[in-house]
Coordinates of C-alpha atoms (C1' of nucleotides) and ligand atoms in Angstrom, one line a residue:
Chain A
X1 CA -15.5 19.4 -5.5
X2 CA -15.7 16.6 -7.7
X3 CA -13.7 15.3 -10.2
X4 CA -14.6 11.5 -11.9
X5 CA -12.6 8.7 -11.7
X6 CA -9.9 10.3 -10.2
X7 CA -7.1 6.9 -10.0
X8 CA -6.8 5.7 -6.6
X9 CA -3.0 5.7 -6.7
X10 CA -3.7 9.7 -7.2
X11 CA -6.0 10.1 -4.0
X12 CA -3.2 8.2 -1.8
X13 CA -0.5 10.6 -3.5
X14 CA -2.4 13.5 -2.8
X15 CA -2.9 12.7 0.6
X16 CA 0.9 12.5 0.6
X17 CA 1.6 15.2 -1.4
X18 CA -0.6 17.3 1.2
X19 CA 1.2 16.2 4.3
X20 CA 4.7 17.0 2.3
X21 CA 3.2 20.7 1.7
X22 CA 2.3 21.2 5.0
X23 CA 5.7 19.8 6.5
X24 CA 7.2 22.9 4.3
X25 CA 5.0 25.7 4.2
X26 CA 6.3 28.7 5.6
X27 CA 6.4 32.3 5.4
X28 CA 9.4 32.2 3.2
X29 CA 8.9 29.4 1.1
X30 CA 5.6 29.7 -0.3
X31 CA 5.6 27.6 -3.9
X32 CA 7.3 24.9 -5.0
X33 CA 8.6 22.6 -7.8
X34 CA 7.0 19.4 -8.9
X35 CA 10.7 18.4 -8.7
X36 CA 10.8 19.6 -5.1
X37 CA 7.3 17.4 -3.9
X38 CA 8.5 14.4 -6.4
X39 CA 12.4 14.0 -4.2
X40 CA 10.3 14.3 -0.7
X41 CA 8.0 11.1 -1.8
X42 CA 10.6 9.2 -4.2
X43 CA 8.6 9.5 -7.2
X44 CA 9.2 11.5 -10.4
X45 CA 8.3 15.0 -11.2
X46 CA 6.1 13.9 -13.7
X47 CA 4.1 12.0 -12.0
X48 CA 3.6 14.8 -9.6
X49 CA 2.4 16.9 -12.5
X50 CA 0.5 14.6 -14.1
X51 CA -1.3 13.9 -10.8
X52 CA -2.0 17.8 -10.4
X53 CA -3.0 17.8 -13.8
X54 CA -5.8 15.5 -13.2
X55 CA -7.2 17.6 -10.2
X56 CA -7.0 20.7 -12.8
X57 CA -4.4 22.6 -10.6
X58 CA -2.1 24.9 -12.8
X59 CA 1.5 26.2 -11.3
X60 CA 3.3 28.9 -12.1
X61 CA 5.8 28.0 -15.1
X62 CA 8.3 30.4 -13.3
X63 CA 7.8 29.6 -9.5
X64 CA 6.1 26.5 -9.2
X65 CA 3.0 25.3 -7.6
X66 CA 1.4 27.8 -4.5
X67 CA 1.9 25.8 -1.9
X68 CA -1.3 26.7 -0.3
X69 CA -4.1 27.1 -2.9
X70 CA -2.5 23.3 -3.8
X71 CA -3.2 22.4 -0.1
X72 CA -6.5 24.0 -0.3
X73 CA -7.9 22.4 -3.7
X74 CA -6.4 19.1 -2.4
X75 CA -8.6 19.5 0.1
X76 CA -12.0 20.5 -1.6
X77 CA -11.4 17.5 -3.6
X78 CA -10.1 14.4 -1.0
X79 CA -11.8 15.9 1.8
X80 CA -15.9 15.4 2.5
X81 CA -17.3 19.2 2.6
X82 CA -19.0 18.2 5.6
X83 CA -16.2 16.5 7.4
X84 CA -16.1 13.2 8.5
X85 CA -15.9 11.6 12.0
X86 CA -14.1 8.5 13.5
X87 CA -13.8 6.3 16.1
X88 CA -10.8 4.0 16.9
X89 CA -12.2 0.4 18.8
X90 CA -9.6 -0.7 20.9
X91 CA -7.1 1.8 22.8
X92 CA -4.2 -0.6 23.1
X93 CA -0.8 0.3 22.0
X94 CA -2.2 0.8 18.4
X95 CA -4.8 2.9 19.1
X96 CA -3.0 4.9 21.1
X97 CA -0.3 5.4 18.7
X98 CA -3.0 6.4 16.0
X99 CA -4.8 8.4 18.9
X100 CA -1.6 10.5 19.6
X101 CA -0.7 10.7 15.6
X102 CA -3.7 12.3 14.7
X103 CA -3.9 15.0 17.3
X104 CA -3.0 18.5 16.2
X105 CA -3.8 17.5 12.8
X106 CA -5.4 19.1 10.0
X107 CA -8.8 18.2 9.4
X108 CA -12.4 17.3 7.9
X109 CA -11.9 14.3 9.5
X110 CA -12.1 14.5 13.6
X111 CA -11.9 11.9 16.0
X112 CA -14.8 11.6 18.4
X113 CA -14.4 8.8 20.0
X114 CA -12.6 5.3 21.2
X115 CA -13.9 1.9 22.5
X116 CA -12.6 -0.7 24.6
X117 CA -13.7 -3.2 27.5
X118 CA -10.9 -2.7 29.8
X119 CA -12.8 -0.9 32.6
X120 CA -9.4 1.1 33.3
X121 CA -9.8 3.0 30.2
X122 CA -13.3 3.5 30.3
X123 CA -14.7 7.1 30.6
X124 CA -11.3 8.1 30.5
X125 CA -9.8 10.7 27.9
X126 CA -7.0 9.8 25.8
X127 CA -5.4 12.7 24.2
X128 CA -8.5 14.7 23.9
X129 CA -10.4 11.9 22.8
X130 CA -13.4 10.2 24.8
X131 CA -13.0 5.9 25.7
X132 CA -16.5 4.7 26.0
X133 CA -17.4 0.8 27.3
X134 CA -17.9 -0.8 23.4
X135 CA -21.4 -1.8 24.7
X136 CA -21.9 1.7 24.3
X137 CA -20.7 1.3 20.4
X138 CA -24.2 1.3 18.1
X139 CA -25.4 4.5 20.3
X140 CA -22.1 6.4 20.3
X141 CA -21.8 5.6 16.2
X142 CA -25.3 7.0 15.5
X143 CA -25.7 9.7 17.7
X144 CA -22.4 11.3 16.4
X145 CA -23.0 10.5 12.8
X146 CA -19.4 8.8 13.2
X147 CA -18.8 7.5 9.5
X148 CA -15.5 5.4 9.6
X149 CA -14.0 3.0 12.3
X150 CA -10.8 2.0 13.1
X151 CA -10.0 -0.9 14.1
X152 CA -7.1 -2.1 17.0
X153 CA -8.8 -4.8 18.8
X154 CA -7.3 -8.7 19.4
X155 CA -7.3 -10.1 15.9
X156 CA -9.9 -12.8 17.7
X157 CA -12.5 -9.7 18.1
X158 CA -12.6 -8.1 15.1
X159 CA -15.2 -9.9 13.0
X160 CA -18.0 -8.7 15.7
X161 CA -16.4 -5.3 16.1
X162 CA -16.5 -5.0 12.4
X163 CA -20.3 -6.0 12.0
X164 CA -21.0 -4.0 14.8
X165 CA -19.9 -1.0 12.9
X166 CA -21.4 -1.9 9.6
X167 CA -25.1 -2.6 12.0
X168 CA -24.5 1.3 13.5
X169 CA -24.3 2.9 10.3
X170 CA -20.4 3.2 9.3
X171 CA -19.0 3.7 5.8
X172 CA -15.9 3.1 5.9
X173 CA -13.4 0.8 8.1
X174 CA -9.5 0.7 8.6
X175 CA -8.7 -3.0 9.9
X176 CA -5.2 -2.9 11.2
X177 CA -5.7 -6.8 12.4
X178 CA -4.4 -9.7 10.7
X179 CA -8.1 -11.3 10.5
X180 CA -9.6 -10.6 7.1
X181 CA -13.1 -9.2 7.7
X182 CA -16.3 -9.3 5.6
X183 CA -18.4 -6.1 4.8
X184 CA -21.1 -5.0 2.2
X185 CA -20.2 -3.9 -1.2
X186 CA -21.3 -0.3 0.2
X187 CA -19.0 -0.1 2.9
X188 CA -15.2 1.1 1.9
X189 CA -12.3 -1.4 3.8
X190 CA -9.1 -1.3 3.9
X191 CA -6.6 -3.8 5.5
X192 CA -3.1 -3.0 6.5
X193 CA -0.5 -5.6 8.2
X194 CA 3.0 -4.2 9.6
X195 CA 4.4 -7.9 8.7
X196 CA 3.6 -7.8 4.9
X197 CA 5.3 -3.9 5.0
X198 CA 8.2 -5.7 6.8
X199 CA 8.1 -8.6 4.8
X200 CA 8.0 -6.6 1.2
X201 CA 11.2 -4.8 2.9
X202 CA 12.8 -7.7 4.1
X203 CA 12.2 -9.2 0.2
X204 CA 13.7 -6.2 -1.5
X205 CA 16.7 -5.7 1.0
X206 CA 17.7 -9.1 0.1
X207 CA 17.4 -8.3 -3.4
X208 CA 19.0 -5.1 -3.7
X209 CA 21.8 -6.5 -1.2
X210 CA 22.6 -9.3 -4.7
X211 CA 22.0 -6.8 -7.2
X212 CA 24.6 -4.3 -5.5
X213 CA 27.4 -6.3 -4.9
Chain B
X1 CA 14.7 -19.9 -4.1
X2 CA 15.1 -17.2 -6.7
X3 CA 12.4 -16.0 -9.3
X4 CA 13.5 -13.4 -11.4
X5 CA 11.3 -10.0 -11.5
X6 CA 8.5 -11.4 -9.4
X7 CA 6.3 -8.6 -9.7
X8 CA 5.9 -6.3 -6.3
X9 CA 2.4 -6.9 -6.0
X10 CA 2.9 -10.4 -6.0
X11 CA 5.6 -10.2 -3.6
X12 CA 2.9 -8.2 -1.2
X13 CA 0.4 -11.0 -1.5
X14 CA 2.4 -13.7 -1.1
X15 CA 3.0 -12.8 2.1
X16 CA -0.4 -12.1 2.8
X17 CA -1.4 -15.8 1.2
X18 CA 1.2 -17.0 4.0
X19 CA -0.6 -15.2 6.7
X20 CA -3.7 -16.4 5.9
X21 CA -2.9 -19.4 5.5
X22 CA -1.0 -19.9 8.9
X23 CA -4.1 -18.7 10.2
X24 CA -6.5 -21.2 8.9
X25 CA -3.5 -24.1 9.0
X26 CA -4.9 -27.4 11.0
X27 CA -5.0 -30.8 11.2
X28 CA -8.4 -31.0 9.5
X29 CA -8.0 -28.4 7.3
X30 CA -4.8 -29.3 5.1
X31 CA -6.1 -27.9 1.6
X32 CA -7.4 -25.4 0.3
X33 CA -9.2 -23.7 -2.9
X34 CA -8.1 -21.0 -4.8
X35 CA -11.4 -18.9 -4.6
X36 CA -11.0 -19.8 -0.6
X37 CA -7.8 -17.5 -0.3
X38 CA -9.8 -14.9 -2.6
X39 CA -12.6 -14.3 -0.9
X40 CA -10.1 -13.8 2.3
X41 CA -8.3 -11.5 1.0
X42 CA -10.7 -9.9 -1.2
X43 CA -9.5 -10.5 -4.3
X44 CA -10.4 -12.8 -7.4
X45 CA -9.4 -16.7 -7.5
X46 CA -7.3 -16.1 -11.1
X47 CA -5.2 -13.9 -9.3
X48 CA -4.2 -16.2 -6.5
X49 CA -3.7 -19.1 -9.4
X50 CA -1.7 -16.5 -11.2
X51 CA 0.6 -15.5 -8.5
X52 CA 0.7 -19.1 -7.7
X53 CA 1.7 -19.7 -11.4
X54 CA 4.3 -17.2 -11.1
X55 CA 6.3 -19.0 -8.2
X56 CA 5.4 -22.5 -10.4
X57 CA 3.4 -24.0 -7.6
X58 CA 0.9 -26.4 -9.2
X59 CA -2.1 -27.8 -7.2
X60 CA -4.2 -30.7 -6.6
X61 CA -7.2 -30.4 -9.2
X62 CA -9.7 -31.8 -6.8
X63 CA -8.7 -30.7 -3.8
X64 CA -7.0 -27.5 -4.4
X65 CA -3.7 -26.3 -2.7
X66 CA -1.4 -28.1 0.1
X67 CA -1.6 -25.6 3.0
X68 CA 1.5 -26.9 4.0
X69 CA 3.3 -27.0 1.2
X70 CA 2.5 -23.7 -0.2
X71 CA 3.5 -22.3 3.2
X72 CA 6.9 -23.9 2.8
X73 CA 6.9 -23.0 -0.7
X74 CA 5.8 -19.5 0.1
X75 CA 9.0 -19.2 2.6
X76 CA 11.6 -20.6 0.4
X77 CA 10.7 -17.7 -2.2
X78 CA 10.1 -14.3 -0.1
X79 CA 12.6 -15.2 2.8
X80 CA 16.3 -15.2 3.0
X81 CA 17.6 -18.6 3.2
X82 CA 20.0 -17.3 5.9
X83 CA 17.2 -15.2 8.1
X84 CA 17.1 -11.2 8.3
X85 CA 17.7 -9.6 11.8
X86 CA 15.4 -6.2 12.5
X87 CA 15.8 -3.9 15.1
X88 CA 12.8 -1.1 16.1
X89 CA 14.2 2.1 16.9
X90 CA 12.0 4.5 19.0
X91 CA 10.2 2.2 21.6
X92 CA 7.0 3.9 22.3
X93 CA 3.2 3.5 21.4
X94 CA 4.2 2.1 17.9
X95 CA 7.4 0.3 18.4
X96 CA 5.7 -1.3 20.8
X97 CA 2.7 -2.3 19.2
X98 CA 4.8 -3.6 16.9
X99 CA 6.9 -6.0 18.6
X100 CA 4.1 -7.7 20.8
X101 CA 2.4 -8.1 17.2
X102 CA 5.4 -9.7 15.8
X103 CA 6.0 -11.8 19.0
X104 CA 5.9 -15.4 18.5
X105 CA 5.1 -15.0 14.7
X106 CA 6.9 -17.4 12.2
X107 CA 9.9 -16.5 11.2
X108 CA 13.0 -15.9 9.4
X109 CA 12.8 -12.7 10.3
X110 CA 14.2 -12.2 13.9
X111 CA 13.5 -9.3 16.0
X112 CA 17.0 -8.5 17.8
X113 CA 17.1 -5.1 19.4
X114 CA 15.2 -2.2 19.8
X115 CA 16.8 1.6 21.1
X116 CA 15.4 4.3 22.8
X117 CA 16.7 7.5 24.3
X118 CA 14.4 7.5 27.6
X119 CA 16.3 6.3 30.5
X120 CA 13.4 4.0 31.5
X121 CA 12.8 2.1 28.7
X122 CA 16.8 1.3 28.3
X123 CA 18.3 -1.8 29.7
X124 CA 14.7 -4.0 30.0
X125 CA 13.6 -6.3 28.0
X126 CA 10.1 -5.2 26.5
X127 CA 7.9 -8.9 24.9
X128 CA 11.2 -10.5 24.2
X129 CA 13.3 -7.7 23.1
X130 CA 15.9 -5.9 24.7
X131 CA 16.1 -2.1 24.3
X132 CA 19.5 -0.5 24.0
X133 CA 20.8 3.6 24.5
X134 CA 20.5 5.1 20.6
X135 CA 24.6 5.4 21.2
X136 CA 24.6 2.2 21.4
X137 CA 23.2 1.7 17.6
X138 CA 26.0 1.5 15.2
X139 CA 28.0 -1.2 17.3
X140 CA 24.9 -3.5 18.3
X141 CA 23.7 -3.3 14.6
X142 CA 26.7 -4.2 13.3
X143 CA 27.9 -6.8 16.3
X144 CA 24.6 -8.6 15.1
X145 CA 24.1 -8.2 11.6
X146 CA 21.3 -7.0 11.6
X147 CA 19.9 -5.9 8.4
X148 CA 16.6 -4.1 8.5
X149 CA 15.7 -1.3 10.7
X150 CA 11.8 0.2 11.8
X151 CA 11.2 3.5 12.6
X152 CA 9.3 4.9 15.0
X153 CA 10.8 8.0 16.7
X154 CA 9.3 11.3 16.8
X155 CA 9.9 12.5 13.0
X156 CA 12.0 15.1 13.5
X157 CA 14.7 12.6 14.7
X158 CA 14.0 10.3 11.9
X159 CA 16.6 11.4 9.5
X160 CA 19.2 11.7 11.9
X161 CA 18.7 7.7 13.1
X162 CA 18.0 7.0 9.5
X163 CA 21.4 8.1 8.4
X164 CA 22.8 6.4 11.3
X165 CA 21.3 3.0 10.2
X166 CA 22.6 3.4 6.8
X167 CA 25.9 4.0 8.3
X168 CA 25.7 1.0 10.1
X169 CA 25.5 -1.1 7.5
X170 CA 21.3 -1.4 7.4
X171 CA 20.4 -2.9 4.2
X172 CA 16.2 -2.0 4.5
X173 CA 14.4 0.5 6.2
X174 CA 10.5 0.7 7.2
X175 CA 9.3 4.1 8.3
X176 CA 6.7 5.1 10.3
X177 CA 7.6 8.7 10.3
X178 CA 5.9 10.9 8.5
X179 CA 8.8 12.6 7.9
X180 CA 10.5 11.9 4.1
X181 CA 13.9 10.2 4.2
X182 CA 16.8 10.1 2.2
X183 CA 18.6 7.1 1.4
X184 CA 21.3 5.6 -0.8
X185 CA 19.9 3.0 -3.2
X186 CA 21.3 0.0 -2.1
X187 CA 19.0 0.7 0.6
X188 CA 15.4 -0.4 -0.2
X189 CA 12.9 2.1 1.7
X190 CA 9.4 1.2 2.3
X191 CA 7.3 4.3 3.7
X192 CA 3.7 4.1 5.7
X193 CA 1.4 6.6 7.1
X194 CA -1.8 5.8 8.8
X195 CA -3.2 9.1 7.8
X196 CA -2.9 8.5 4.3
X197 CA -4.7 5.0 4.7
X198 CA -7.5 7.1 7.1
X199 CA -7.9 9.9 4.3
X200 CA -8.0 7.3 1.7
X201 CA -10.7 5.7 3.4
X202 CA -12.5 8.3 3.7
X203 CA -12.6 9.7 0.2
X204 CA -13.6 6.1 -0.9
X205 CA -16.1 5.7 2.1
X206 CA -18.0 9.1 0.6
X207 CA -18.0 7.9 -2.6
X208 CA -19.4 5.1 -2.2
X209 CA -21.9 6.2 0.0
X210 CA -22.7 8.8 -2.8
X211 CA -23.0 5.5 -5.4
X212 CA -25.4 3.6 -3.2
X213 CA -27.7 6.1 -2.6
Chain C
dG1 C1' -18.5 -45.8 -19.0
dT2 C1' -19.9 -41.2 -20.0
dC3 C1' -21.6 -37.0 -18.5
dG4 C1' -21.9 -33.0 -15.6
dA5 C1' -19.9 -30.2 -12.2
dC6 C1' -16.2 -27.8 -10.9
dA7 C1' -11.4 -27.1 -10.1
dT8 C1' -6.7 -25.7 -12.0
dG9 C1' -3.2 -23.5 -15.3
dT10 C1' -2.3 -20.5 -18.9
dT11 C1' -2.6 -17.6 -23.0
dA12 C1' -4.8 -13.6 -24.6
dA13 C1' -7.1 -9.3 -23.9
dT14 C1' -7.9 -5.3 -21.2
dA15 C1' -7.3 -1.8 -17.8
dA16 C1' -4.5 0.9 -14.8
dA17 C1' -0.4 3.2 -13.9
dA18 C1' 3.9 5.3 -15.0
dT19 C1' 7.0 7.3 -18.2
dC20 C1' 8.6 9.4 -22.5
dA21 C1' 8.9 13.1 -25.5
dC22 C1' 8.1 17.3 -26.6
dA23 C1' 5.3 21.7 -27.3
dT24 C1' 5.0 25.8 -24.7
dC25 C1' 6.2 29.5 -22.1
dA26 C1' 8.5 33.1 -18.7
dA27 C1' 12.4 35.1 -17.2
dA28 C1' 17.3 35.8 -17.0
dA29 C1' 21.4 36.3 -19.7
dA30 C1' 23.8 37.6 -23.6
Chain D
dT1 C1' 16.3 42.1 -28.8
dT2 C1' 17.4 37.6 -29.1
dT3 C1' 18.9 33.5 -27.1
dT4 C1' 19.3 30.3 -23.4
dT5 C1' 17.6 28.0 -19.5
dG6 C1' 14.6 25.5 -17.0
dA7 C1' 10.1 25.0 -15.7
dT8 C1' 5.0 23.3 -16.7
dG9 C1' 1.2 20.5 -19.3
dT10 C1' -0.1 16.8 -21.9
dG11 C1' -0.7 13.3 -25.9
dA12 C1' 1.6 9.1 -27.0
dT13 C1' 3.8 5.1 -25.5
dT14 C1' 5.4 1.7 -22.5
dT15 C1' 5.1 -1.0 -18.5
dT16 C1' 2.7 -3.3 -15.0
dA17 C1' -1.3 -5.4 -13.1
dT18 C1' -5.7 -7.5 -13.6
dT19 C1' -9.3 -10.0 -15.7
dA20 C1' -11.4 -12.9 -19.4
dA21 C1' -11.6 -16.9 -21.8
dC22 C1' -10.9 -21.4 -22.2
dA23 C1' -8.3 -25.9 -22.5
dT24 C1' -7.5 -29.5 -19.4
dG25 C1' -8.3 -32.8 -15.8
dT26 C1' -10.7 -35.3 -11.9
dC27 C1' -14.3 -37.3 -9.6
dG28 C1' -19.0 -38.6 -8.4
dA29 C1' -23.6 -39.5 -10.2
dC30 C1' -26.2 -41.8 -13.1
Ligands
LIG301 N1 -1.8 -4.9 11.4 C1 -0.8 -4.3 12.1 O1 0.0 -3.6 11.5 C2 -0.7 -4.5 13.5 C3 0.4 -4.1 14.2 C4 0.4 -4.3 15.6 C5 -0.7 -4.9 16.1 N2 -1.7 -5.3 15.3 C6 -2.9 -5.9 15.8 O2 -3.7 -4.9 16.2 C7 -4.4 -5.3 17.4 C8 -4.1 -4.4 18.5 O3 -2.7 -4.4 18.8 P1 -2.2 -3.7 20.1 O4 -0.8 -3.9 20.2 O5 -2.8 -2.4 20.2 O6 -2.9 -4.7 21.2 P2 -3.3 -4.3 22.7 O7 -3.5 -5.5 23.4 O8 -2.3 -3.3 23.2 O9 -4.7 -3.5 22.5 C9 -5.9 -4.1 22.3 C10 -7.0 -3.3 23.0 O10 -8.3 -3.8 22.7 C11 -9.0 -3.9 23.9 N3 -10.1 -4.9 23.6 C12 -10.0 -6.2 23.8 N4 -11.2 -6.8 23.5 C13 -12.0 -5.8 23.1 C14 -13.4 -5.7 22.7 N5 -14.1 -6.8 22.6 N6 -13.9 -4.5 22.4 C15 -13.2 -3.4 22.6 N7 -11.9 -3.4 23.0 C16 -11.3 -4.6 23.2 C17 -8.1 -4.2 24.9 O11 -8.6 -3.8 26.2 C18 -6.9 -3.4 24.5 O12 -6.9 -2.1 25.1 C19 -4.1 -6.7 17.5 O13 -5.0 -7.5 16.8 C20 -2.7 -6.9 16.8 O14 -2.6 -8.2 16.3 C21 -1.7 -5.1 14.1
LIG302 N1 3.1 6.7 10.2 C1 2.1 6.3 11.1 O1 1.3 5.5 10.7 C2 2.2 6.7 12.4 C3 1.2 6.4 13.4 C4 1.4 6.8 14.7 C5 2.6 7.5 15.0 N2 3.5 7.8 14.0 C6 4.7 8.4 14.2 O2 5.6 7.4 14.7 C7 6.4 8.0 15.6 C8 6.2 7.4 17.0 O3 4.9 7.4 17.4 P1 4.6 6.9 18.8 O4 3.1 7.1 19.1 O5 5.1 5.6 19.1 O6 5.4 8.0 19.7 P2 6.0 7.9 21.2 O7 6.3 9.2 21.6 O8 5.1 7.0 22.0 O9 7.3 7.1 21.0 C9 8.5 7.6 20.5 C10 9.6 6.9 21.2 O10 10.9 7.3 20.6 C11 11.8 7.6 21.7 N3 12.8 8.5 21.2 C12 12.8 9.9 21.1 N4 13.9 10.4 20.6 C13 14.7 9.3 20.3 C14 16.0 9.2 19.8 N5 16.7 10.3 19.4 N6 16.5 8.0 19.6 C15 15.8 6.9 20.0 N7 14.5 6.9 20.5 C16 14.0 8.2 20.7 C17 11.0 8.1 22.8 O11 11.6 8.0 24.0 C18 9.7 7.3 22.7 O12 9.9 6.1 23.4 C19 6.1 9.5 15.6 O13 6.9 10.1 14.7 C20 4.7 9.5 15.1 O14 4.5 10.7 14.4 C21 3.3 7.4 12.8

DNA sequence: GTCGACATGTTAATAAAATCACATCAAAAA
DNA sequence: TTTTTGATGTGATTTTATTAACATGTCGAC
């Protein structure tokens, strides 16, 4: 399913609003309020509507949204129809951590494989997932039609990892090192740093500690 | 150094200007151009001279921007002139991976304590930090002052040490739970999930590879 | 010296995101 | 029945963020 243009505030919220429904489905509770998803992720309930508005999902004005037709058209829409695979380079504590995270989760996307160079990993599985030597990157990428990479290597190594994947095929990358990385126009990356999160907290703490006292 | 309503994005990049800037810091390197800190970051050079507008930095026509000064500059602005103490709570994969990333990074930001349950990860000191009993919370917390607190339990105890932080006296919060939390709001709450920043990937990553075709 | 190349700094315009305000409706209560 | 309550859906508005446009300034080449 495709809908144009959808704002890419809305795809991240309905990612989140997604994981929310699925923390709460049950037998009992089977719709909810835009109220309701809007407290769980600190926005408002319009926003929520709005956003469900966009993806042409109608609730029920007396009982709310069904919890899991929403989960299901959230899905047709955020989620490829023919799923999607990864591969995390570099099974340190990071990829571990985003390793064990995924497990047992929902999915179009599945994780098919990891990379590292430290020969005590190699050809070992991690949580259900596969640690190949990265020589073994380009062939791994392509024969699995693996579309997005992680990476969770030393900062130092991540400009060759990255170009690796872009050379082997890969569409999209999640760079959780500090080093900024180059890519093509066609290939989607995103960058996140735990010190700029802490940092933005640290900011706003200090703020809201003046403002309330 | 105070600006009044520096916008949050601005806030976010700042600290990424600082960042990358640290990293490309030397002795023959001591200025830089705006479009240089663009293209590192991915973003155009008007808004790095805009955000550096907005903190009324001014640079050198011909030769662009003091590394070290903006640094400095950068510091004055986003940290607390008195330095912020954070403590990780939950010290596994993630807590982990945070801590050796934050080891022997600048900083006004010290990383004091971090608490665990598990009996072998209590009383060592892991990279630097010493990990204390979760009893132990409340009176470490407030013996040191510390003022911003990570999460990274499993999520179903995150409310339960989030409420425990507040009562401590916490003035920020950064969760790594997927698991929503409920705060006051003198408490400023930053939430991140890697599976958002995965599925958000991947929507854009199939888009785009539908554009480029 | 003056011209061209190329930065910065800033105001104005545009775009993106969030919120307001309210029409609409379904069910419970009166 | 009729009214009240409390939800959704959405155009209009406001706020926030980004980009365009350009005035200004510096230096090297000619
Ligand atoms: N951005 C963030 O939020 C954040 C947070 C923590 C760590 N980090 C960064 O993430 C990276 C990983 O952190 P970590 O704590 O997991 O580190 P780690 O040292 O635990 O893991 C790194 C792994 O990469 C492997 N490796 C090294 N060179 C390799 C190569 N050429 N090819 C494949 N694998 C290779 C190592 O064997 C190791 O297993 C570091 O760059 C760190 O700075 C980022
Ligand atoms: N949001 C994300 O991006 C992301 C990514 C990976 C993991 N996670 C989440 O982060 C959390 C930690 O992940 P992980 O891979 O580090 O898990 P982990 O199991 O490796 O670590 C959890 C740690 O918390 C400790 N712990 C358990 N109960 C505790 C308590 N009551 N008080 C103090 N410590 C306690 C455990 O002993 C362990 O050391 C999980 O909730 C996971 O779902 C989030």
């Amino acid at each position: 399913m495709f809908i144009k243009n959808l704002p890419h505030k809305t795809v991240e919220r309905l990612s989140q609003y997604r994981r929310a429904l699925l923390m709460i489905l049950s037998k009992e509770k089977t719709h909810v309020f835009s109220h309701e998803i809007a407290q769980m992720l600190h926005i408002t309930p319009v926003q929520v509507r709005r956003d469900l508005m966009l993806i042409g999902y109608s609730g029920n004005l007396r009982k709310g949204y069904d919890i899991k037709e929403l989960i299901e058209l959230i899905g047709k829409i955020i989620d490829s129809e023919r799923g999607q695979r990864v591969a995390v380079v570099g099974l340190g504590n990071l990829g571990k951590a985003f390793i064990s995270y995924f497990k047992g989760k929902r999915s179009k996307l599945s994780m098919i494989a990891a990379f590292d160079i430290n020969p005590e990993k190699i050809n070992r599985v991690f949580d259900g997932v596969p640690c190949y030597h990265i020589n073994q990157l380009p062939e791994i990428i392509k024969q699995n039609n693996i579309s997005i990479g992680i990476i969770t290597v030393p900062s130092e190594q991540a400009p060759e990892i990255a170009e690796s994947l872009v050379l082997s095929g890969i569409k999209g990358i999640l760079n959780y090192t500090p080093k900024p990385l180059n890519v093509p126009a066609y290939v989607y990356l995103e960058e996140y740093d735990m010190i700029t999160s802490l940092e933005k907290v640290a900011f706003f703490a200090k703020k809201n500690d003046e403002r309330f006292k």
